[in-house]
mmCIF file of C-alpha atoms in Angstrom:
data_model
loop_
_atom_site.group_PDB
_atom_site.id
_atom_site.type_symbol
_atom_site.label_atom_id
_atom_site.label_comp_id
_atom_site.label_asym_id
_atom_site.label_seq_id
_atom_site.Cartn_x
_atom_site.Cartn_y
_atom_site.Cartn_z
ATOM 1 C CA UNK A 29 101.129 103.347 92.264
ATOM 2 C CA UNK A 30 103.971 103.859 93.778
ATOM 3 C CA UNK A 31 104.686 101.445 96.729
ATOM 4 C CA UNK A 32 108.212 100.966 98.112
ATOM 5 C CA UNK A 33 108.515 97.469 99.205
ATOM 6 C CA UNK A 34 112.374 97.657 100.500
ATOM 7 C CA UNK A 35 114.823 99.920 101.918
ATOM 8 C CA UNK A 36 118.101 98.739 104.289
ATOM 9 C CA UNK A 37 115.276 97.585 107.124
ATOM 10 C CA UNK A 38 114.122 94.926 105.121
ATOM 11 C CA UNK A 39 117.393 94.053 103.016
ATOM 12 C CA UNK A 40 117.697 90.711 104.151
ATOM 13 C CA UNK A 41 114.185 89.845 102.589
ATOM 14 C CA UNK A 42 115.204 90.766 99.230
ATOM 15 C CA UNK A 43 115.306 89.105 96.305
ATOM 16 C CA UNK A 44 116.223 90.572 92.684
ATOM 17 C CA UNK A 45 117.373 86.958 91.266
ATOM 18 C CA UNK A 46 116.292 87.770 87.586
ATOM 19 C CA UNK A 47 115.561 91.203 87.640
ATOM 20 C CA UNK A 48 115.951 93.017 83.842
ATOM 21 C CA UNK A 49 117.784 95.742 84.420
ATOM 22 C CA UNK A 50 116.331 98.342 81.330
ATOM 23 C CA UNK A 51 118.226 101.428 82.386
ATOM 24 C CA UNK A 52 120.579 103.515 84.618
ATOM 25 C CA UNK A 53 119.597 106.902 85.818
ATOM 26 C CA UNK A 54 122.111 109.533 87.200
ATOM 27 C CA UNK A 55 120.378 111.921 89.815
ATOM 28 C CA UNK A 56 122.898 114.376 91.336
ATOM 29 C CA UNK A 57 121.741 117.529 92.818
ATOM 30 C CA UNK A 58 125.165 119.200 93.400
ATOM 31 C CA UNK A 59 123.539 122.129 95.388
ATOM 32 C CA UNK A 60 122.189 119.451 97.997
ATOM 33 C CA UNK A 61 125.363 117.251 97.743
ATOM 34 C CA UNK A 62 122.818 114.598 97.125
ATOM 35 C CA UNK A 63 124.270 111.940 94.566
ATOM 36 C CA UNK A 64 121.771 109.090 93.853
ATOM 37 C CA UNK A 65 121.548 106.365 91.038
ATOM 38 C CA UNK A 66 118.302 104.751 89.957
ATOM 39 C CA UNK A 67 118.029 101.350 88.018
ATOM 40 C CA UNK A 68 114.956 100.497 85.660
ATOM 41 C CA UNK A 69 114.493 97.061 86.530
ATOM 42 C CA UNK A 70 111.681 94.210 86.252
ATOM 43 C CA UNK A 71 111.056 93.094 89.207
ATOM 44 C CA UNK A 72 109.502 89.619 89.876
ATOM 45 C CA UNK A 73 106.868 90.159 92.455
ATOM 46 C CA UNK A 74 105.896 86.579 93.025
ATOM 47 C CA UNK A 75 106.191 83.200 90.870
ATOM 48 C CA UNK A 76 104.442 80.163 90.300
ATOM 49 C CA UNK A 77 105.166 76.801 88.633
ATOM 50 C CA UNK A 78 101.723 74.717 88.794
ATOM 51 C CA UNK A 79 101.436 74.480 85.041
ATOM 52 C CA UNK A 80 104.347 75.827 83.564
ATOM 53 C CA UNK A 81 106.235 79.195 84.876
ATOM 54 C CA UNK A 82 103.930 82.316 85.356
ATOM 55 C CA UNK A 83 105.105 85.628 87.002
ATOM 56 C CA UNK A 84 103.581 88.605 88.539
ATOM 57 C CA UNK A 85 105.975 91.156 87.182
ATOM 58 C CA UNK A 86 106.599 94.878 87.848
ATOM 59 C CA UNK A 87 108.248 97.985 86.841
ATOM 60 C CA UNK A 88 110.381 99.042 89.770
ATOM 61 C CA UNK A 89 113.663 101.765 90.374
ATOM 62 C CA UNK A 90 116.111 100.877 92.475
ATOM 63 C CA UNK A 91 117.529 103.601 93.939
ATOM 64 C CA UNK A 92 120.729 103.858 95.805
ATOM 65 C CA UNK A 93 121.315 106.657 97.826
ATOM 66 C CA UNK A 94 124.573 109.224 98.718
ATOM 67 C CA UNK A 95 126.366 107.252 95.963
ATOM 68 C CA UNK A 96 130.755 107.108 95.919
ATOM 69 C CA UNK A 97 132.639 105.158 94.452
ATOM 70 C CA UNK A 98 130.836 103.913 91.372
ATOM 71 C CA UNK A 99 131.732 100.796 89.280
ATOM 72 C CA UNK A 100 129.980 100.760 86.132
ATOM 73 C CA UNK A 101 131.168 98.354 83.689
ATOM 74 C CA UNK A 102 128.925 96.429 80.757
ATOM 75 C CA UNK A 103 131.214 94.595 78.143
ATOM 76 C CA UNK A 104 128.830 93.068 75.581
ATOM 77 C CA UNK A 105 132.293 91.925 74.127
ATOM 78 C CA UNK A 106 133.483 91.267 71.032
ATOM 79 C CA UNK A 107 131.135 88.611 68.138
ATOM 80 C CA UNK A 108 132.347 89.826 64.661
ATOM 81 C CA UNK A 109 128.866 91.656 65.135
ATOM 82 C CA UNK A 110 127.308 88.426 65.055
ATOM 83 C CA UNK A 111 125.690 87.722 68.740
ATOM 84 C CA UNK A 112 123.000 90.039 69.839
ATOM 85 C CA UNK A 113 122.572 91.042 73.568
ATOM 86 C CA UNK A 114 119.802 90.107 75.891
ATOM 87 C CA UNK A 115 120.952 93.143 78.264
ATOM 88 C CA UNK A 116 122.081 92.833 82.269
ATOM 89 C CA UNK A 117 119.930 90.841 84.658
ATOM 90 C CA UNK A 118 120.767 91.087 88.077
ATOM 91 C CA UNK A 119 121.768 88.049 89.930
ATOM 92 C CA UNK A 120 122.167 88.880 93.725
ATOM 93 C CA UNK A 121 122.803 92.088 95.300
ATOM 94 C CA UNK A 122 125.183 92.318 98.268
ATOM 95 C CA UNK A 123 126.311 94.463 100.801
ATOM 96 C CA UNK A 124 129.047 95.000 103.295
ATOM 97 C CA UNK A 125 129.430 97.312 105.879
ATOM 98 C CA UNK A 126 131.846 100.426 104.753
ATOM 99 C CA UNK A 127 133.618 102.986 106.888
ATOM 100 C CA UNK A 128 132.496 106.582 105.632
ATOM 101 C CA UNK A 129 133.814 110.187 106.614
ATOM 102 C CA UNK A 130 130.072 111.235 105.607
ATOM 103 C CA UNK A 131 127.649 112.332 107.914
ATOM 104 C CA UNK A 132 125.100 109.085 107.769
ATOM 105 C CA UNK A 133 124.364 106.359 110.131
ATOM 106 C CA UNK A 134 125.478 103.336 107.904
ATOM 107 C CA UNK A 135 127.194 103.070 104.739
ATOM 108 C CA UNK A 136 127.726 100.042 102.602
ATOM 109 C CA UNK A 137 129.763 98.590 99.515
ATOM 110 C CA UNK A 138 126.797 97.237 97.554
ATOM 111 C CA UNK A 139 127.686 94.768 94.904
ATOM 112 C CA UNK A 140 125.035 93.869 92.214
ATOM 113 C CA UNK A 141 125.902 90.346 90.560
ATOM 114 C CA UNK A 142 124.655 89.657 86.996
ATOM 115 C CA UNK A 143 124.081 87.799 84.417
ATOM 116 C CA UNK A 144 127.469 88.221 82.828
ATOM 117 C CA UNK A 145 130.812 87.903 84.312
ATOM 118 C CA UNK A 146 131.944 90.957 81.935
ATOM 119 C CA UNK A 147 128.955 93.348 83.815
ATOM 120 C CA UNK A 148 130.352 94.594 87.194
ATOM 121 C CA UNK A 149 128.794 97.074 89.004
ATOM 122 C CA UNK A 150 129.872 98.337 92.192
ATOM 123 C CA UNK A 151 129.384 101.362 94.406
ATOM 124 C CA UNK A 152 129.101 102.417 97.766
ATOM 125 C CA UNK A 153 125.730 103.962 99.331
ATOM 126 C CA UNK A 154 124.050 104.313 102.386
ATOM 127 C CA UNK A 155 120.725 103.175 101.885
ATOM 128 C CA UNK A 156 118.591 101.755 98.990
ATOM 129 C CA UNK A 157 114.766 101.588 98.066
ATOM 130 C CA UNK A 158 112.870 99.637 95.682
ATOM 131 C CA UNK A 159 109.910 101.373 94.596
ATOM 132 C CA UNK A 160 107.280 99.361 92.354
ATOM 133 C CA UNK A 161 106.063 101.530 89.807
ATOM 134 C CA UNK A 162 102.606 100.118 88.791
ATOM 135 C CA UNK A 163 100.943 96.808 89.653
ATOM 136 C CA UNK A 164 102.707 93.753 88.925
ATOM 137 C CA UNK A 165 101.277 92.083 85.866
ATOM 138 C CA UNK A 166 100.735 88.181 85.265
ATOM 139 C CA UNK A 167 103.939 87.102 82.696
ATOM 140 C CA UNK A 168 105.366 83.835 81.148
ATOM 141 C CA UNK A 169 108.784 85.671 80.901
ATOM 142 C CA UNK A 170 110.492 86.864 83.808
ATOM 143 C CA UNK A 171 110.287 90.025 82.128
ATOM 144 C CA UNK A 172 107.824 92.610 80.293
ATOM 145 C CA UNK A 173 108.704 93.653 76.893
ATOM 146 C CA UNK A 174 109.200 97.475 76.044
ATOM 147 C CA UNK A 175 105.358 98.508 75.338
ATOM 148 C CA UNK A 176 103.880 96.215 78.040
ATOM 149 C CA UNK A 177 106.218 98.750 80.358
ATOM 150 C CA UNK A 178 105.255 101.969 78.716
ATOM 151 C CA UNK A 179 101.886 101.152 78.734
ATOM 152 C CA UNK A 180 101.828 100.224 82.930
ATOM 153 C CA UNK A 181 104.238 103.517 83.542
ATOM 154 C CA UNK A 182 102.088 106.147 82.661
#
């Protein structure tokens, strides 16, 4: 499976509010001047709170596309190596129109709000998809742990 539920013509629909953000992927084809940046995320396809919280949860990339202007900053701080991490969870993600000298129809300043006040991440981009990767699973958490997402990416 791999469905993409949202690009720019359904932005306003979207809602990443406690998405686990796993990874950050790079994808730059220099020939192609193509620069893109994919994050691993959870992403909650639907919840319910009749007896307790359950989610229907997903592996999903979002992707942003013709990427400038990159802000990439994770600060886990500083404990005395005492305080583990539970990792980035996006928040909101916003967007504003940009002015570009590139050759695409729209361009944006996305923002992607977290979890954390010391995780800012910036960039500007033309469009964005967010493509589920398998079928969204029934969770307690708002997230799937490590093996549940190997074993639904295969």
């Amino acid at each position: 499976m791999a469905d993409i539920i949202y690009t720019n013509e359904n932005f306003d629909a979207i809602s990443l509010h406690d998405s686990k953000v796993h990874g950050v992927q790079f994808c730059i084809d220099v020939a192609k001047f193509q620069s893109d940046i994919v994050f691993d995320i959870d992403y909650i396809v639907e919840s319910a709170c009749d007896s307790g919280f359950q989610f229907m949860v997903a592996p999903a990339e979002l992707r942003f596309h013709n990427v400038t202007d990159l802000n990439l900053s994770i600060n886990w701080g500083e404990s005395g190596f005492q305080n583990s991490v539970s990792g980035p969870f996006i928040i909101e993600l916003a967007r504003e129109p940009a002015e570009t000298k590139m050759r695409v129809k729209n361009y944006y300043l996305w923002k992607i709000v977290c979890n954390n006040e010391k995780y800012n991440i910036s960039l500007g981009a033309s469009d964005f998809t967010l493509t589920l990767l398998s079928d969204p699973v029934a969770s307690s958490e708002q997230y799937l742990d490590i093996e549940e997402r190997k074993a639904l990416i295969k």
